[in-house]
Tab-separated table of C-alpha atoms in Angstrom:
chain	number	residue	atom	x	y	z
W	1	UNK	CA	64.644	19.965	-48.005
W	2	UNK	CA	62.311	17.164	-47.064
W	3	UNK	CA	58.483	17.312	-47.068
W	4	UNK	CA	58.246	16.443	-43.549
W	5	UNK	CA	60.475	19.251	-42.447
W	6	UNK	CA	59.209	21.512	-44.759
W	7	UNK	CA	56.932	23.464	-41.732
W	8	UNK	CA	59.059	22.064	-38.655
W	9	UNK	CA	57.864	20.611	-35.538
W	10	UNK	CA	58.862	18.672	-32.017
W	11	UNK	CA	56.716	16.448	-29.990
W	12	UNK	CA	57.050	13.737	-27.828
W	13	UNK	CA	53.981	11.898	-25.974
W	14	UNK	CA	55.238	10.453	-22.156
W	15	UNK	CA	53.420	7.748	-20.165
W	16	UNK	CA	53.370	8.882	-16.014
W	17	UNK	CA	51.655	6.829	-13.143
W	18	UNK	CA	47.565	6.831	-14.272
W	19	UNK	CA	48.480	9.710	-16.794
W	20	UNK	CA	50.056	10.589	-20.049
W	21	UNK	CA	51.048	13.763	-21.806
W	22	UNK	CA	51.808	15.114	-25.092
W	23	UNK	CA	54.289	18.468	-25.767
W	24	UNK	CA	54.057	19.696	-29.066
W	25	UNK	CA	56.449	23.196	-30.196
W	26	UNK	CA	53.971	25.924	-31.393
W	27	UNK	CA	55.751	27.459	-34.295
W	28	UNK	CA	54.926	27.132	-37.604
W	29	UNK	CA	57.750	28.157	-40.321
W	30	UNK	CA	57.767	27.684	-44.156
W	31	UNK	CA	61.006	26.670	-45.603
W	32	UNK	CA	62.584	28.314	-42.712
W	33	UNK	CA	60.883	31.278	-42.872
W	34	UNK	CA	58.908	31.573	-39.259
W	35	UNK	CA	54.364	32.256	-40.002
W	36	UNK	CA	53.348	31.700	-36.338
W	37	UNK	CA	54.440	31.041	-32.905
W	38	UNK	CA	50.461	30.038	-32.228
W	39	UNK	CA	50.087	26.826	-34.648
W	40	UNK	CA	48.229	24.338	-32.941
W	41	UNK	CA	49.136	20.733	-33.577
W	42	UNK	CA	47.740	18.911	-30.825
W	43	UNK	CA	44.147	18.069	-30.487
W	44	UNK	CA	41.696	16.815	-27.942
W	45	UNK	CA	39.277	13.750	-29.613
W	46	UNK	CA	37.602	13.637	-26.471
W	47	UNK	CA	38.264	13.616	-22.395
W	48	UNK	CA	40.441	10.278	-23.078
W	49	UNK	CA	42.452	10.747	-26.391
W	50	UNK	CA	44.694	13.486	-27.630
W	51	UNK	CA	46.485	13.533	-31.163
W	52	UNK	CA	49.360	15.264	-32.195
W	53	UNK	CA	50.283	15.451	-35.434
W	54	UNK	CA	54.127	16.081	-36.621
W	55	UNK	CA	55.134	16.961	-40.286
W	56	UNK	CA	53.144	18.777	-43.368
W	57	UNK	CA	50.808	22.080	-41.385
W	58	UNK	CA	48.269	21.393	-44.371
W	59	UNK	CA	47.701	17.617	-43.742
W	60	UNK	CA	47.614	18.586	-40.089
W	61	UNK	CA	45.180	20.839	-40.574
W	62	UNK	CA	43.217	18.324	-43.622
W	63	UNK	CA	43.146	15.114	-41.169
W	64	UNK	CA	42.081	16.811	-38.312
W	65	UNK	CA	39.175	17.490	-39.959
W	66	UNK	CA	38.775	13.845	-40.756
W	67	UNK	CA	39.173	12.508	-38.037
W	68	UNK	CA	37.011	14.834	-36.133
W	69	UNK	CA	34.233	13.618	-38.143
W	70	UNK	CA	35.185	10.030	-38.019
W	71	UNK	CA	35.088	10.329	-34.281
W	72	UNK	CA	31.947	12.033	-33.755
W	73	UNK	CA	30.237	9.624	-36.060
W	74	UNK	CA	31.804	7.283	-33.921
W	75	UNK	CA	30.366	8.523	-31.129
W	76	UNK	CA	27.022	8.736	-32.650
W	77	UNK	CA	26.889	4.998	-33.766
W	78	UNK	CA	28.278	3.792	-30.165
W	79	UNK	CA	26.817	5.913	-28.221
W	80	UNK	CA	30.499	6.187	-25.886
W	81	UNK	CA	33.648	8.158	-26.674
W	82	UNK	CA	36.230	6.008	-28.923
W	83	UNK	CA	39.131	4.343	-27.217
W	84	UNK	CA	42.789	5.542	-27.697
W	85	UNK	CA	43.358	1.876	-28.620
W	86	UNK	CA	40.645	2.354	-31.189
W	87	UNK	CA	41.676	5.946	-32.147
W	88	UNK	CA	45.323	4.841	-32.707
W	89	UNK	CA	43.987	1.916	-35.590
W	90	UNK	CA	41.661	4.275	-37.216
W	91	UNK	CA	44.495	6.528	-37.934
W	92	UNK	CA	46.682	3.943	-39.158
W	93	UNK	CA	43.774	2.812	-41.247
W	94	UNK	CA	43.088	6.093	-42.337
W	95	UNK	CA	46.880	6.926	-43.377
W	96	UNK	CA	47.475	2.933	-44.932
W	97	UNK	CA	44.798	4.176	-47.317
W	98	UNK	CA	46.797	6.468	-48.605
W	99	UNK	CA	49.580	4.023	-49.253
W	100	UNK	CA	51.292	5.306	-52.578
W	101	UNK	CA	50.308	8.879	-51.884
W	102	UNK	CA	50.719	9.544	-48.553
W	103	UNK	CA	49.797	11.890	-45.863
W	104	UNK	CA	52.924	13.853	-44.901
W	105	UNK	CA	52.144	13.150	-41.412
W	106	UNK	CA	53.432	11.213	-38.024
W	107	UNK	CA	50.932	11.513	-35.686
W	108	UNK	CA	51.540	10.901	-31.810
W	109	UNK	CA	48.462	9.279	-29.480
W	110	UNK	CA	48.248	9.079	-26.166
W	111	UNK	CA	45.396	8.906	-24.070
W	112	UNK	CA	43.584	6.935	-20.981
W	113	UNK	CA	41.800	3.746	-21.610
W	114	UNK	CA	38.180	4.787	-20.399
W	115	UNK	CA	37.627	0.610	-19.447
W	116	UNK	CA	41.022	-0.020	-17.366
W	117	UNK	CA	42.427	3.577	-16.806
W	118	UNK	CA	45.175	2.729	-18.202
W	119	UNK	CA	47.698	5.299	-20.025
W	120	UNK	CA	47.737	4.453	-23.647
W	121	UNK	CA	50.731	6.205	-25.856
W	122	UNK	CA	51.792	5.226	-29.426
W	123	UNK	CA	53.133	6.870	-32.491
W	124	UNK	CA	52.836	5.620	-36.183
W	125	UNK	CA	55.056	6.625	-39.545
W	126	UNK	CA	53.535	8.361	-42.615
W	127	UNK	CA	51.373	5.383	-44.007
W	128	UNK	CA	50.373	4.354	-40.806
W	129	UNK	CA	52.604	1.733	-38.804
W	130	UNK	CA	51.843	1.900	-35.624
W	131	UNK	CA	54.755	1.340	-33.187
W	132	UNK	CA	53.066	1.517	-29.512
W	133	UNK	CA	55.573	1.985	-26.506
W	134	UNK	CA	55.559	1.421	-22.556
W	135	UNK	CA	57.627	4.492	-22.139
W	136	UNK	CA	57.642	7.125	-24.348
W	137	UNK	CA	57.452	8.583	-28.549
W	138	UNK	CA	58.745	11.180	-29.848
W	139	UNK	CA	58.038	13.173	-33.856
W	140	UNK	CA	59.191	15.796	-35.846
W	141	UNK	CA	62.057	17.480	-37.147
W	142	UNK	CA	64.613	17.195	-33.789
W	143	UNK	CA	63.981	13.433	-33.443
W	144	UNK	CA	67.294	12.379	-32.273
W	145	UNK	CA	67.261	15.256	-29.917
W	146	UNK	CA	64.120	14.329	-28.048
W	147	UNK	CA	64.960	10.534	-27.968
W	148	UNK	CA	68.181	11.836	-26.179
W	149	UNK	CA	66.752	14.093	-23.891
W	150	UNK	CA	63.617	11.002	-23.262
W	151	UNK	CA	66.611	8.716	-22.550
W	152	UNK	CA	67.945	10.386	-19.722
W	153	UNK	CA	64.840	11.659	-18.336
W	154	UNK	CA	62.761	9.409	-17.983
W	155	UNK	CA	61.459	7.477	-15.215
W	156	UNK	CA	58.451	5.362	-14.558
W	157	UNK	CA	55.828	5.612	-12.631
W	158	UNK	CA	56.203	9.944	-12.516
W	159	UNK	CA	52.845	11.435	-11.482
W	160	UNK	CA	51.132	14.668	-13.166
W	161	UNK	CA	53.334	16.964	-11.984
W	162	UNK	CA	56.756	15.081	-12.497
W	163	UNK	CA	55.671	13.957	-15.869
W	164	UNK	CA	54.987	17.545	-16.704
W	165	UNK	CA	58.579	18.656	-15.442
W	166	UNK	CA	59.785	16.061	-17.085
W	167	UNK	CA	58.148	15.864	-20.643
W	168	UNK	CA	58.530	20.112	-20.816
W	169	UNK	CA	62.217	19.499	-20.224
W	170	UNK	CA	62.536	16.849	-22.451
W	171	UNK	CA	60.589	19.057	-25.102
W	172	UNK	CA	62.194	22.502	-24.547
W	173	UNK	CA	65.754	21.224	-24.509
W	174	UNK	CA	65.091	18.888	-27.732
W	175	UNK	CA	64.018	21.586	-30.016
W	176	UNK	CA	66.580	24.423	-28.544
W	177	UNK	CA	69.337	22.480	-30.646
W	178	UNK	CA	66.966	22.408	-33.627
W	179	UNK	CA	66.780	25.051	-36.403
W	180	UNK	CA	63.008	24.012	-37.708
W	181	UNK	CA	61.018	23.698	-34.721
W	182	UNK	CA	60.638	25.599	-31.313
W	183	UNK	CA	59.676	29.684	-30.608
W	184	UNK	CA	57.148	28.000	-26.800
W	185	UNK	CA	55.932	24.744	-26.336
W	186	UNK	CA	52.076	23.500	-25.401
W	187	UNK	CA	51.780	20.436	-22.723
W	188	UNK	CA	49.108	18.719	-22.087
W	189	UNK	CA	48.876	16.373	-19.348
W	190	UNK	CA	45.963	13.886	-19.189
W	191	UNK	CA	44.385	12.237	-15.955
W	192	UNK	CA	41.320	9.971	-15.639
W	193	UNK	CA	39.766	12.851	-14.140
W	194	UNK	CA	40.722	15.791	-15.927
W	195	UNK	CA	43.333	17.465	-18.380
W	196	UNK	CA	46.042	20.401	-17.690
W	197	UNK	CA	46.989	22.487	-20.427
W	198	UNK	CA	50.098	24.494	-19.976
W	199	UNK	CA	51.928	26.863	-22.211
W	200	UNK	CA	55.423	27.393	-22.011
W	201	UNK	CA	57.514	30.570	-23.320
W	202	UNK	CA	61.313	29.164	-24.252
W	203	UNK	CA	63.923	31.566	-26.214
W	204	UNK	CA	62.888	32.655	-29.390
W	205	UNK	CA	65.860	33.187	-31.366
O	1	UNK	CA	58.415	37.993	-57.594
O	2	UNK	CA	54.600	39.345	-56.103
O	3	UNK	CA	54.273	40.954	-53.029
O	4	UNK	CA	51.772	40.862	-50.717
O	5	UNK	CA	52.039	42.463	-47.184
O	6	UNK	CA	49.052	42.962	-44.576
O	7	UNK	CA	48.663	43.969	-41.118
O	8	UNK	CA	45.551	44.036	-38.551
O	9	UNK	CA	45.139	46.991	-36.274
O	10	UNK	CA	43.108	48.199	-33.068
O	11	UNK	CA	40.018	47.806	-35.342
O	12	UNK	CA	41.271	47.056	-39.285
O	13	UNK	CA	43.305	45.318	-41.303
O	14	UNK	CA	45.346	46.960	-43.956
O	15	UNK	CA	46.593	44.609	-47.317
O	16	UNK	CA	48.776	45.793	-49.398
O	17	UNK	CA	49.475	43.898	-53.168
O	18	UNK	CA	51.699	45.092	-55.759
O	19	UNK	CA	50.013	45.959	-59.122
O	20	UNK	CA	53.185	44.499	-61.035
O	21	UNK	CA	52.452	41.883	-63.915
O	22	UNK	CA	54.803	40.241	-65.585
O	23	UNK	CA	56.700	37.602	-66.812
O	24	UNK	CA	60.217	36.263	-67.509
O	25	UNK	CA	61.923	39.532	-68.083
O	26	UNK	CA	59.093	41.616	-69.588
O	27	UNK	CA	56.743	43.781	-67.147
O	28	UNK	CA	53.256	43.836	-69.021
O	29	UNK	CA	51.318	46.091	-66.764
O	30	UNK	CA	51.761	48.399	-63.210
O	31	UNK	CA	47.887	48.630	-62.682
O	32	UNK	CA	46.855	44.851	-61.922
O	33	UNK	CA	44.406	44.438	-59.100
O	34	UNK	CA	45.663	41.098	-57.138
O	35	UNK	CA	42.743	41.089	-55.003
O	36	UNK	CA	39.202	40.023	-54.678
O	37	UNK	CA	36.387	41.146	-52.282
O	38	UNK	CA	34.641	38.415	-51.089
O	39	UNK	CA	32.246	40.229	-49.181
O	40	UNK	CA	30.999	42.982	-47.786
O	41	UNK	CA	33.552	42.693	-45.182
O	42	UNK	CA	36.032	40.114	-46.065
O	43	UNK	CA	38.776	40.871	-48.975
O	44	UNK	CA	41.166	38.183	-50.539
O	45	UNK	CA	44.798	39.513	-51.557
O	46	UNK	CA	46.316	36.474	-54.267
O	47	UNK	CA	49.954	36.076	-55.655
O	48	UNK	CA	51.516	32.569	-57.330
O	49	UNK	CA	50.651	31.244	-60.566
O	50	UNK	CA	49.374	33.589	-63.492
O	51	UNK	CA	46.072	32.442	-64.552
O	52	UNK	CA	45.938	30.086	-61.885
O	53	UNK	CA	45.567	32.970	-59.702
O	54	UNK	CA	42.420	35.400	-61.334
O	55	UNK	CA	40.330	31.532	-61.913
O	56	UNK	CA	40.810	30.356	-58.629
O	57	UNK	CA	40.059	33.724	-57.054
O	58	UNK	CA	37.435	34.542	-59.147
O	59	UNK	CA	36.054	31.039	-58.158
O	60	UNK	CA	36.167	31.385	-54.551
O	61	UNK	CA	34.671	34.683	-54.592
O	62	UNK	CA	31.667	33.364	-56.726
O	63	UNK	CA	30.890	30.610	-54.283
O	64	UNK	CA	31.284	32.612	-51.402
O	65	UNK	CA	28.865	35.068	-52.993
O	66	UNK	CA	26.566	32.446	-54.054
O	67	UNK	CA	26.395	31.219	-50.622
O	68	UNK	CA	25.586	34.690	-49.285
O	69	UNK	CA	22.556	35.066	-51.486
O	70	UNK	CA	21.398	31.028	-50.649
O	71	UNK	CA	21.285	31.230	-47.191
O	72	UNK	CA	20.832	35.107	-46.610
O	73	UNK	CA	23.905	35.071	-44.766
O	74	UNK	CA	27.575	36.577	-44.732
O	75	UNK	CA	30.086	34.058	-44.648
O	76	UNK	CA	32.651	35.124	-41.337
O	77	UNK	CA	36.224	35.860	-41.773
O	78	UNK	CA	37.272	32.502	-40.166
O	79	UNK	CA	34.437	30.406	-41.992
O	80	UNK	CA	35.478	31.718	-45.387
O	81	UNK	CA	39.421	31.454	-44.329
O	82	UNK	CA	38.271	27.516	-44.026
O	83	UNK	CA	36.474	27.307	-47.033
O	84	UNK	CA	39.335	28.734	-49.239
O	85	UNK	CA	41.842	26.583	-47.476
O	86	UNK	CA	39.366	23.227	-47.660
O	87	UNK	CA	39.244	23.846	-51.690
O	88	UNK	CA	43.295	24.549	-51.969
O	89	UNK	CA	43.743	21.281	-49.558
O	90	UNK	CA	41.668	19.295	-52.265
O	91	UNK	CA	43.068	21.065	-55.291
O	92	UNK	CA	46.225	20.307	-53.977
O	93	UNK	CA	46.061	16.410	-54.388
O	94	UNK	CA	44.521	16.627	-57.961
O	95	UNK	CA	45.987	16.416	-61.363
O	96	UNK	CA	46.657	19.722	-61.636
O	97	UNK	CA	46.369	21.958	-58.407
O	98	UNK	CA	45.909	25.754	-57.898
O	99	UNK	CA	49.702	27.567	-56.904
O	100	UNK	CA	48.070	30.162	-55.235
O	101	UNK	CA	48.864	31.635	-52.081
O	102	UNK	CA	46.771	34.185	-50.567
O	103	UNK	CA	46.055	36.276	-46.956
O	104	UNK	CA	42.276	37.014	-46.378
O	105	UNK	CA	41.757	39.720	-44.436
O	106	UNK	CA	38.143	40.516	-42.916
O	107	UNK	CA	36.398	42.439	-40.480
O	108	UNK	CA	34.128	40.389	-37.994
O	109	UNK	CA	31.535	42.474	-35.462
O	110	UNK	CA	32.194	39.979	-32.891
O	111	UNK	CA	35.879	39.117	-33.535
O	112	UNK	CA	36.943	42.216	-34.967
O	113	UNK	CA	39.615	42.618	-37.724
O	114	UNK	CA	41.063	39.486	-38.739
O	115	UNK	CA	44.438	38.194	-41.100
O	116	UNK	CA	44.832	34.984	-42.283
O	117	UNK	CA	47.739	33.840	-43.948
O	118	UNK	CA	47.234	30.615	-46.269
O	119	UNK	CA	49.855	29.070	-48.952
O	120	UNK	CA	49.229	27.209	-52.044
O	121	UNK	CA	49.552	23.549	-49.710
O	122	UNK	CA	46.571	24.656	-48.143
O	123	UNK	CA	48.507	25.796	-44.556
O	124	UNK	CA	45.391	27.996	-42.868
O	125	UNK	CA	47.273	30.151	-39.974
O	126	UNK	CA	45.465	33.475	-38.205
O	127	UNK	CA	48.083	35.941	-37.806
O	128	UNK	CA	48.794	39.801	-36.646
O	129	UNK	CA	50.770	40.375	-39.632
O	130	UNK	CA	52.345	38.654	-42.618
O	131	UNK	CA	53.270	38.552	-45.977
O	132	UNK	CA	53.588	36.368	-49.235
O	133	UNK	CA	56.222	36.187	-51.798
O	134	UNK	CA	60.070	37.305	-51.910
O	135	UNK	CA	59.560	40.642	-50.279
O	136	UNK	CA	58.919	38.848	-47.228
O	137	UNK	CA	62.462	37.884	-46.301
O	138	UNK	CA	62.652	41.879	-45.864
O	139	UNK	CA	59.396	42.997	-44.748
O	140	UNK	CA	58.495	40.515	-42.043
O	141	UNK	CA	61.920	41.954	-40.408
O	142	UNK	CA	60.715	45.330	-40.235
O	143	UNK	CA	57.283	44.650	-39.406
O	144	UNK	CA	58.863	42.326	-36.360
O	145	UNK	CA	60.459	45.048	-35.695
O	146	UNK	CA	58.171	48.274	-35.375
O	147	UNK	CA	54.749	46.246	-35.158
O	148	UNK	CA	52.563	46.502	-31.846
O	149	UNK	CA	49.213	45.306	-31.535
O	150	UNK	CA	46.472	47.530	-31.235
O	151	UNK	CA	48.155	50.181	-33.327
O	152	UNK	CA	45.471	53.073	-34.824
O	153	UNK	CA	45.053	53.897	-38.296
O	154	UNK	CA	47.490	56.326	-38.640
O	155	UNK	CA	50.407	54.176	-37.146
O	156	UNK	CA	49.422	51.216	-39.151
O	157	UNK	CA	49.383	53.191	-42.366
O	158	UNK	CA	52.796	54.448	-41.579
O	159	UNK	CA	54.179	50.739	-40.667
O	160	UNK	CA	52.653	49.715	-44.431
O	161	UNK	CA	54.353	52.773	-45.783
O	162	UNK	CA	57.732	51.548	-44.239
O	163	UNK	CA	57.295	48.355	-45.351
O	164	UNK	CA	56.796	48.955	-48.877
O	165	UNK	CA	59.624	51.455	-49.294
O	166	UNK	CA	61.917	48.282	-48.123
O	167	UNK	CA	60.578	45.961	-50.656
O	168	UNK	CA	61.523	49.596	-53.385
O	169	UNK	CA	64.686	50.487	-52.000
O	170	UNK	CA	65.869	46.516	-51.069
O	171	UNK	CA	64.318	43.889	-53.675
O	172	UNK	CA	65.812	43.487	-57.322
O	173	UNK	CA	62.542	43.320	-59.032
O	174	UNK	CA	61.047	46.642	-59.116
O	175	UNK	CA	57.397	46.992	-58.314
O	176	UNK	CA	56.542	50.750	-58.646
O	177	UNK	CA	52.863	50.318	-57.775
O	178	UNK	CA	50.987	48.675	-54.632
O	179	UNK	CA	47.258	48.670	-53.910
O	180	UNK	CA	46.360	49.312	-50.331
O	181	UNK	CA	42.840	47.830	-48.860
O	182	UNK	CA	41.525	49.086	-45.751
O	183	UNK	CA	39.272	46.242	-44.018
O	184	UNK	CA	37.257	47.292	-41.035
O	185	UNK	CA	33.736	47.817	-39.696
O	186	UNK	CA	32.411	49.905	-42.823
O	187	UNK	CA	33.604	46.876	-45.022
O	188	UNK	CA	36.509	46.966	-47.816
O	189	UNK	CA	37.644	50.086	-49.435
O	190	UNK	CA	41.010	51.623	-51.761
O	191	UNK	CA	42.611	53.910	-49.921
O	192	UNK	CA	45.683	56.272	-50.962
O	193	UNK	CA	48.586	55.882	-48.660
């Protein structure tokens, strides 16, 4: 079995109308072998970036930590929150550093632009490329299954609620046909004004 | 081939490590201790790598200690979970890293009992219940099973007891002996199940 699928996950990040969300699966298995149904891989940098991070729990876990303290050192310096612009290429940075040793990670961004207010989503590989879309990105260990289920729904322009419909969907239906990852689902949708965190219970089996 | 099994209750946690060492297809002893206190409240159950194992344990519990007496202050449950996991993480990506895995269970007064399960990559997760090694493929089934949260001492005694008679009756390897810890608001302590 790979590294990367060695603890399973699904995510996808979505871009709505003045919003953006990312769903992350909550489970956290070994080899297979189920720990939690309450991992947390999705993390707020501040009221205008979230991160999740797909692939090994422990370098989840190890560059959250980093980049928690990059940010808030950040924040110190500049006196303002970091952009998700600016998030998304300190991540790279901070995963192309680690070239020939890499991270086991693929972290999706997405976030508001605190200048324009405009939604901001991109994903990047293990040693940091970052490939940013209009649309949506999708990680983990059902990746063909989420693209599918993105595919067909969908649209532009959705607002909070759609996107939410939509991007739960997307998620819970991706990761139903996938061994590694699923056992409830976290979304959280993200609006200049404020963020909506919903849980979701799906079949556990 | 070690087992370790734990489980928190309405106000404990119970750990339970087999006493078994041995290697290839020679058993050397039935009365090894595969856990650490850490401190008064806090107790560190270990399986994975002989001799990796007793150092890195040994380690952990020294610093933690020596932290304790520094700043006149008990590390919590969580904050030592995070410092055992930050020094696995690390040892992990060095020439020769620990392959230990280990649950921490502690006692908090403001969180009350806590479990948290951690493997030799460094994965830090806060569960109910949970368990390390081969016995797990049975035991986490019958602890799914029977487990409820908020379960007294007497019920959570008697889903260990169940648990550990799997791992005898089921699992190839025999392990005659297991060492149960009771964790709760009087601090660590042997009992006899």
């Amino acid at each position: 079995m790979s590294i990367m699928s060695y603890n399973g996950s699904a995510m996808l990040a979505m871009v709505g109308r003045d919003c953006v969300a990312i769903a992350s699966d909550t489970q956290l298995s070994a080899n297979g072998q189920m720990i939690s149904t309450d991992f947390q891989r999705v993390h707020m940098v501040n009221n205008n970036v979230m991160i999740g991070m797909s692939g090994l729990a422990t370098d989840v876990q190890t560059l959250w930590a980093d980049f928690r303290a990059r940010t808030k050192m950040y924040k110190l310096r500049e006196e303002r929150d970091i952009s998700p612009r600016a998030f998304a290429h300190m991540v790279s940075s901070a995963l192309y550093q680690r070239r020939f040793g890499p991270y086991f990670i693929e972290p999706v961004i997405a976030g508001i632009d605190p200048d324009t207010k405009k939604p901001y989503v991109c994903s990047t590989d293990i040693i940091g490329c970052i490939e940013k879309s209009p649309n949506f990105v999708v990680a983990g260990t059902c990746t063909e299954n989420l693209y599918g289920m993105c595919e067909t729904l969908f649209r532009p322009d959705m607002d909070a609620d759609d996107l939410f419909e939509t991007v739960a969907q997307a998620l819970v239906n991706a990761f139903d046909r996938d061994a590694y990852s699923g056992q409830g689902a976290i979304v959280h949708i993200l609006t200049p004004t404020e963020l909506i965190t919903r849980t979701i219970k799906t079949r556990t089996d | 081939m070690e087992t370790l099994i734990s489980l928190t209750g309405k106000d404990y946690v119970l750990t339970a490590s087999d006493m078994t060492a041995a290697r290839s297809i020679l058993v050397f002893k039935v009365n090894e201790d595969k856990t650490r206190d850490l401190s008064p409240h806090i107790t560190m159950a270990f399986c994975g790598e002989s001799g990796d194992t007793v150092q890195f344990a040994e380690f952990i519990q020294k610093n933690i200690r020596l932290y304790a007496i520094r700043n006149n202050f008990e590390l919590s449950p969580k904050a030592a979970a995070n410092y055992v996991r930050t020094q696995l993480a690390e040892s992990l990506r060095s020439r020769s890293p620990y392959a230990v895995n280990v649950l921490i269970a502690g006692f908090d007064e403001h969180e009350g009992p806590e479990l948290y399960w951690l493997d030799y990559l460094g994965t830090l997760c806060k569960i109910p219940f949970g368990a390390h090694g081969f016995a797990s493929n049975f035991v986490l089934s019958t602890l799914d099973n029977a487990y409820l949260p908020d379960m007294d001492l007497e019920q959570g005694i008697a889903l260990l007891k169940s648990a550990i008679k799997v791992v005898q009756q089921r699992m190839l390897i025999s392990q005659p002996n297991f060492q149960i810890k009771l964790v709760n608001k009087d601090g660590v302590s042997v009992i006899d199940i």
